[in-house]
């Protein structure tokens, strides 16, 4: 670009915007009713007059770069001298959308300018700093004026101020960016061209929006749309760039304290916005992934883990509101923090996003210092929540472990009663079945085997018995040395308690046969069973024990101790309960300490299904009465 077109030269950029000065006498209400460009021609940024056809080609190029939406490009390409065509051109459906379109270019201009200023300060490039500072200041002033124009509570500036503060600076801004691009291109500064080109495209987009009457339509809609006017009440108007920090030449970049870093998903339909935001975040040490719309964002969130989402509101296919709703409905993603970053800044948009679960909301163009602080706060909250969830998970694990240890000692119903605060537990059960099992010759065995081998053998055998107790629904009471005690019908009563114990006793003999075959051993057991009433309860305050008392327990123990190796001895009352389902052999009368002479029987097997014999006991004893074995 030639020097004649610099804003410091003698040319008048306003002469290229015909028809505006003539409208200076209009009332404030119809201030923006006229077109901002001539009907037949438009002056380009370098001073050349272009025809409507050329203007349309320019807009097509801008649309191809993603700078204009379909309806804006169609509206801009329509000849200004054809009212019918203008009526048919699509228009924005809401004042909020107009505001979004006008503020979006400022986000790119200001964002890329700030990043380039930071780089230039690190390199000490005074020339680049001065030019970018000028671009940044002009963009912020223009943004402040656009916000003022679109404020429904204001009638807008005068036409004279519009000419002076909007059109004149916009022309100078465009000229300045174009000249800076050319200077960097001629000065072999290729590393800067891509970012300056993004700024240039954003300025051109803004220029086209102004030239095609977008400001007029936006201001008119803002004043005539009650819903928009109501939504704007209470929203902050912070001027250009909100709390923007303009970096001064030859100073160090803003230094912040160490903040949390994380993996962040940036969701925006504008490629330049995604690029700028991701680069800004990566400079702060974050890892970023990009999604071009809400649907793609949800797909990525279900495939990868993220610490934070930066989400735009207005997007095609699925907007930010829909994304927030789906995140809230997903148990896995519900706690993921979301910061909304959008050109929409009216109060109802902010409130709706917060109600849908967003953690925070920042309007574009955003202040990078504020953005960094908000991201750091959100990541810190997430770290605390993650830590809290980890503590809760660990606490639940420890609780489950504690409960399981308690269940290894006590029956579940008894453990529940203790946890509920019951101090004393003692119950009477009128009819249960008690079983004792003992390893024959264990004393001699313990003298021969090393301690480790002896304990390992006992552990294997009793673990097999535990599995059988679980299978048949018996309650393991305790083990004493080489003795195993179980019962059925308590603490939850059941009618078939005797049958369940008989089934387990037969399985215990079968299990020992397999154990001996596998381990090449000859371990033998004795089993004793008796039915009757017992008293059950918990004793101890530090080491709990659930135990049984009563004559039934003593007699079951005597049946085991006065029994025969590899046999199951039962009392006569137990035999009478089970004789129709199991086979027995009469042992005869034996002398039991404390009880005298008792008739006993050996349980030898199960009866075939459906077969009940009247004469179900052999007359011949299985073995003669013998003294108890140790």
Short mmCIF file of C-alpha atoms in Angstrom, two decimals, residues 313-569:
data_model
loop_
_atom_site.label_atom_id
_atom_site.label_comp_id
_atom_site.label_asym_id
_atom_site.label_seq_id
_atom_site.Cartn_x
_atom_site.Cartn_y
_atom_site.Cartn_z
CA UNK A 313 -22.69 -20.63 22.75
CA UNK A 314 -23.69 -20.07 19.12
CA UNK A 315 -22.63 -22.97 16.90
CA UNK A 316 -24.21 -24.95 14.05
CA UNK A 317 -25.64 -28.47 14.48
CA UNK A 318 -25.59 -28.28 18.29
CA UNK A 319 -25.18 -25.04 20.22
CA UNK A 320 -23.58 -24.55 23.60
CA UNK A 321 -26.88 -24.84 25.48
CA UNK A 322 -27.50 -28.31 24.04
CA UNK A 323 -23.96 -29.39 24.88
CA UNK A 324 -24.41 -28.25 28.49
CA UNK A 325 -27.72 -30.10 28.74
CA UNK A 326 -26.18 -33.35 27.48
CA UNK A 327 -23.19 -32.98 29.80
CA UNK A 328 -25.55 -32.52 32.75
CA UNK A 329 -27.51 -35.64 31.75
CA UNK A 330 -24.36 -37.80 31.54
CA UNK A 331 -23.24 -39.20 34.91
CA UNK A 332 -19.63 -39.49 33.72
CA UNK A 333 -19.38 -35.95 32.32
CA UNK A 334 -21.64 -34.10 34.76
CA UNK A 335 -18.83 -32.88 37.02
CA UNK A 336 -16.57 -31.65 34.19
CA UNK A 337 -16.14 -27.84 34.55
CA UNK A 338 -17.22 -25.69 31.60
CA UNK A 339 -16.34 -22.04 30.92
CA UNK A 340 -18.53 -20.37 28.33
CA UNK A 341 -16.69 -17.93 26.03
CA UNK A 342 -19.06 -16.15 23.68
CA UNK A 343 -19.66 -12.85 21.92
CA UNK A 344 -23.11 -12.91 23.53
CA UNK A 345 -22.98 -11.00 26.79
CA UNK A 346 -26.60 -10.33 27.71
CA UNK A 347 -27.69 -11.34 31.18
CA UNK A 348 -30.15 -14.06 30.20
CA UNK A 349 -27.44 -15.90 28.24
CA UNK A 350 -25.15 -15.88 31.24
CA UNK A 351 -27.91 -16.99 33.61
CA UNK A 352 -29.07 -19.77 31.32
CA UNK A 353 -25.54 -21.15 30.95
CA UNK A 354 -24.96 -21.11 34.70
CA UNK A 355 -28.32 -22.81 35.29
CA UNK A 356 -27.36 -25.52 32.80
CA UNK A 357 -24.19 -26.24 34.76
CA UNK A 358 -21.49 -23.93 33.37
CA UNK A 359 -18.80 -23.04 35.89
CA UNK A 360 -18.16 -19.55 34.53
CA UNK A 361 -18.89 -17.20 31.62
CA UNK A 362 -16.57 -14.79 29.77
CA UNK A 363 -17.70 -12.53 26.93
CA UNK A 364 -15.57 -12.13 23.83
CA UNK A 365 -13.20 -10.48 23.40
CA UNK A 366 -11.86 -11.86 26.65
CA UNK A 367 -9.15 -10.46 28.86
CA UNK A 368 -6.28 -13.01 28.78
CA UNK A 369 -5.35 -12.24 32.39
CA UNK A 370 -8.92 -12.81 33.55
CA UNK A 371 -9.16 -15.92 31.36
CA UNK A 372 -6.04 -17.35 32.92
CA UNK A 373 -7.33 -16.64 36.43
CA UNK A 374 -10.74 -18.18 35.70
CA UNK A 375 -9.18 -21.27 34.13
CA UNK A 376 -6.80 -21.64 37.06
CA UNK A 377 -9.70 -21.38 39.50
CA UNK A 378 -11.76 -23.95 37.60
CA UNK A 379 -8.86 -26.38 37.36
CA UNK A 380 -8.13 -25.97 41.06
CA UNK A 381 -11.79 -26.69 41.86
CA UNK A 382 -11.64 -29.77 39.65
CA UNK A 383 -8.46 -30.96 41.35
CA UNK A 384 -10.17 -30.53 44.73
CA UNK A 385 -13.28 -32.35 43.49
CA UNK A 386 -11.15 -35.13 42.05
CA UNK A 387 -9.28 -35.37 45.33
CA UNK A 388 -12.55 -35.42 47.23
CA UNK A 389 -13.89 -38.19 44.97
CA UNK A 390 -10.66 -40.13 45.48
CA UNK A 391 -10.98 -39.74 49.26
CA UNK A 392 -14.62 -40.81 49.13
CA UNK A 393 -13.71 -43.79 46.97
CA UNK A 394 -10.93 -44.74 49.37
CA UNK A 395 -13.26 -44.25 52.33
CA UNK A 396 -15.86 -46.49 50.71
CA UNK A 397 -13.20 -49.09 50.00
CA UNK A 398 -12.02 -48.98 53.61
CA UNK A 399 -15.62 -49.14 54.79
CA UNK A 400 -16.31 -52.16 52.58
CA UNK A 401 -13.09 -53.75 53.77
CA UNK A 402 -14.04 -53.12 57.38
CA UNK A 403 -17.52 -54.52 56.74
CA UNK A 404 -16.04 -57.59 55.08
CA UNK A 405 -13.70 -58.16 58.00
CA UNK A 406 -16.65 -57.85 60.35
CA UNK A 407 -18.62 -60.33 58.22
CA UNK A 408 -15.70 -62.75 58.45
CA UNK A 409 -16.25 -62.74 62.19
CA UNK A 410 -19.98 -62.24 62.57
CA UNK A 411 -23.09 -63.22 60.60
CA UNK A 412 -24.41 -60.39 58.43
CA UNK A 413 -27.61 -59.76 60.43
CA UNK A 414 -25.60 -59.61 63.66
CA UNK A 415 -23.02 -57.25 62.12
CA UNK A 416 -25.82 -54.93 60.95
CA UNK A 417 -27.30 -54.85 64.43
CA UNK A 418 -23.91 -53.96 65.93
CA UNK A 419 -23.37 -51.18 63.36
CA UNK A 420 -26.78 -49.78 64.19
CA UNK A 421 -25.62 -49.36 67.78
CA UNK A 422 -27.15 -52.37 69.56
CA UNK A 423 -24.93 -53.01 72.58
CA UNK A 424 -26.07 -56.45 73.74
CA UNK A 425 -27.10 -59.21 71.36
CA UNK A 426 -28.55 -62.43 72.80
CA UNK A 427 -31.20 -64.55 71.05
CA UNK A 428 -32.94 -67.83 71.74
CA UNK A 429 -33.58 -70.23 68.85
CA UNK A 430 -35.94 -73.13 69.64
CA UNK A 431 -34.84 -75.36 66.78
CA UNK A 432 -31.49 -75.37 64.99
CA UNK A 433 -28.92 -77.93 63.87
CA UNK A 434 -25.33 -77.80 65.10
CA UNK A 435 -22.36 -79.59 63.51
CA UNK A 436 -18.81 -80.19 64.71
CA UNK A 437 -15.94 -81.53 62.61
CA UNK A 438 -12.52 -82.58 63.86
CA UNK A 439 -9.34 -83.85 62.19
CA UNK A 440 -8.40 -87.32 63.46
CA UNK A 441 -4.88 -87.66 64.86
CA UNK A 442 -4.09 -83.99 64.56
CA UNK A 443 -1.81 -83.97 67.63
CA UNK A 444 0.50 -86.58 66.14
CA UNK A 445 0.33 -84.81 62.78
CA UNK A 446 1.40 -81.48 64.32
CA UNK A 447 4.46 -83.15 65.82
CA UNK A 448 5.59 -84.40 62.42
CA UNK A 449 4.88 -81.42 60.15
CA UNK A 450 6.69 -78.06 60.15
CA UNK A 451 4.52 -75.21 61.50
CA UNK A 452 4.14 -73.49 58.12
CA UNK A 453 3.09 -76.67 56.36
CA UNK A 454 0.69 -77.59 59.15
CA UNK A 455 -1.04 -74.18 59.11
CA UNK A 456 -1.20 -74.19 55.30
CA UNK A 457 -2.90 -77.60 55.34
CA UNK A 458 -5.46 -76.48 57.93
CA UNK A 459 -6.13 -73.32 55.95
CA UNK A 460 -6.80 -75.28 52.76
CA UNK A 461 -9.15 -77.72 54.48
CA UNK A 462 -11.11 -75.12 56.41
CA UNK A 463 -11.33 -72.87 53.34
CA UNK A 464 -12.96 -75.76 51.48
CA UNK A 465 -15.39 -76.15 54.38
CA UNK A 466 -16.15 -72.40 54.23
CA UNK A 467 -17.12 -72.76 50.57
CA UNK A 468 -19.42 -75.64 51.44
CA UNK A 469 -21.01 -73.62 54.26
CA UNK A 470 -21.68 -70.79 51.82
CA UNK A 471 -23.07 -73.24 49.26
CA UNK A 472 -25.54 -74.82 51.68
CA UNK A 473 -26.40 -71.66 53.61
CA UNK A 474 -24.83 -72.63 56.93
CA UNK A 475 -23.37 -70.17 59.40
CA UNK A 476 -19.78 -70.85 60.31
CA UNK A 477 -19.50 -70.23 64.03
CA UNK A 478 -15.80 -70.70 64.74
CA UNK A 479 -12.71 -72.87 64.55
CA UNK A 480 -10.87 -74.06 67.64
CA UNK A 481 -7.55 -75.61 66.78
CA UNK A 482 -8.40 -78.43 64.39
CA UNK A 483 -12.13 -78.28 65.15
CA UNK A 484 -14.68 -76.66 62.82
CA UNK A 485 -18.13 -75.60 64.08
CA UNK A 486 -21.14 -74.59 61.96
CA UNK A 487 -24.90 -74.29 62.47
CA UNK A 488 -28.07 -73.92 60.43
CA UNK A 489 -31.32 -72.16 61.35
CA UNK A 490 -29.67 -69.09 62.86
CA UNK A 491 -29.41 -66.16 62.99
CA UNK A 492 -32.13 -66.38 60.30
CA UNK A 493 -34.48 -69.33 61.01
CA UNK A 494 -35.15 -71.88 58.26
CA UNK A 495 -37.29 -75.03 58.16
CA UNK A 496 -34.79 -77.28 56.40
CA UNK A 497 -31.87 -76.60 58.74
CA UNK A 498 -31.26 -80.29 59.48
CA UNK A 499 -31.26 -81.26 55.79
CA UNK A 500 -28.80 -78.46 54.98
CA UNK A 501 -26.33 -79.64 57.62
CA UNK A 502 -26.63 -83.27 56.43
CA UNK A 503 -25.91 -82.22 52.86
CA UNK A 504 -22.83 -80.29 53.93
CA UNK A 505 -21.54 -83.15 56.09
CA UNK A 506 -21.70 -85.60 53.17
CA UNK A 507 -19.96 -83.06 50.93
CA UNK A 508 -17.21 -82.64 53.52
CA UNK A 509 -16.35 -86.36 53.32
CA UNK A 510 -16.27 -86.15 49.51
CA UNK A 511 -14.08 -83.03 49.60
CA UNK A 512 -11.59 -84.75 51.93
CA UNK A 513 -11.35 -87.71 49.57
CA UNK A 514 -10.42 -85.38 46.73
CA UNK A 515 -8.02 -83.44 48.97
CA UNK A 516 -6.17 -86.61 49.94
CA UNK A 517 -5.99 -87.81 46.36
CA UNK A 518 -4.62 -84.50 45.13
CA UNK A 519 -2.09 -84.05 47.94
CA UNK A 520 -1.16 -87.74 48.36
CA UNK A 521 -2.19 -87.57 52.02
CA UNK A 522 -4.43 -89.53 54.39
CA UNK A 523 -6.19 -86.87 56.45
CA UNK A 524 -9.38 -88.18 58.12
CA UNK A 525 -12.22 -86.31 59.81
CA UNK A 526 -15.02 -87.02 62.30
CA UNK A 527 -18.38 -85.25 62.11
CA UNK A 528 -21.10 -84.98 64.76
CA UNK A 529 -24.62 -83.53 64.37
CA UNK A 530 -27.49 -82.79 66.73
CA UNK A 531 -30.74 -80.74 66.52
CA UNK A 532 -32.40 -78.71 69.26
CA UNK A 533 -32.67 -75.30 70.97
CA UNK A 534 -29.71 -72.98 71.55
CA UNK A 535 -28.90 -69.54 72.89
CA UNK A 536 -26.79 -67.37 70.58
CA UNK A 537 -25.13 -63.99 71.11
CA UNK A 538 -22.11 -61.77 70.80
CA UNK A 539 -19.44 -61.63 73.47
CA UNK A 540 -16.48 -59.31 73.74
CA UNK A 541 -16.06 -55.54 73.28
CA UNK A 542 -12.87 -55.33 71.21
CA UNK A 543 -12.66 -58.77 69.61
CA UNK A 544 -16.21 -59.81 68.88
CA UNK A 545 -17.26 -63.44 68.77
CA UNK A 546 -20.65 -64.90 67.86
CA UNK A 547 -21.15 -68.10 69.84
CA UNK A 548 -23.76 -70.70 70.82
CA UNK A 549 -24.65 -72.15 74.21
CA UNK A 550 -26.88 -74.94 75.43
CA UNK A 551 -27.27 -78.69 75.66
CA UNK A 552 -27.69 -78.97 71.89
CA UNK A 553 -24.18 -77.60 71.36
CA UNK A 554 -22.68 -79.94 73.94
CA UNK A 555 -24.39 -83.01 72.50
CA UNK A 556 -23.32 -82.17 68.93
CA UNK A 557 -19.75 -81.88 70.19
CA UNK A 558 -20.05 -85.28 71.92
CA UNK A 559 -21.31 -86.85 68.68
CA UNK A 560 -18.10 -85.70 67.00
CA UNK A 561 -15.69 -86.62 69.78
CA UNK A 562 -17.26 -90.08 70.30
CA UNK A 563 -17.44 -90.70 66.57
CA UNK A 564 -15.51 -92.81 64.07
CA UNK A 565 -12.97 -91.60 61.50
CA UNK A 566 -14.49 -90.70 58.13
CA UNK A 567 -18.04 -91.04 59.53
CA UNK A 568 -20.92 -88.71 60.40
CA UNK A 569 -22.52 -89.54 63.74
#
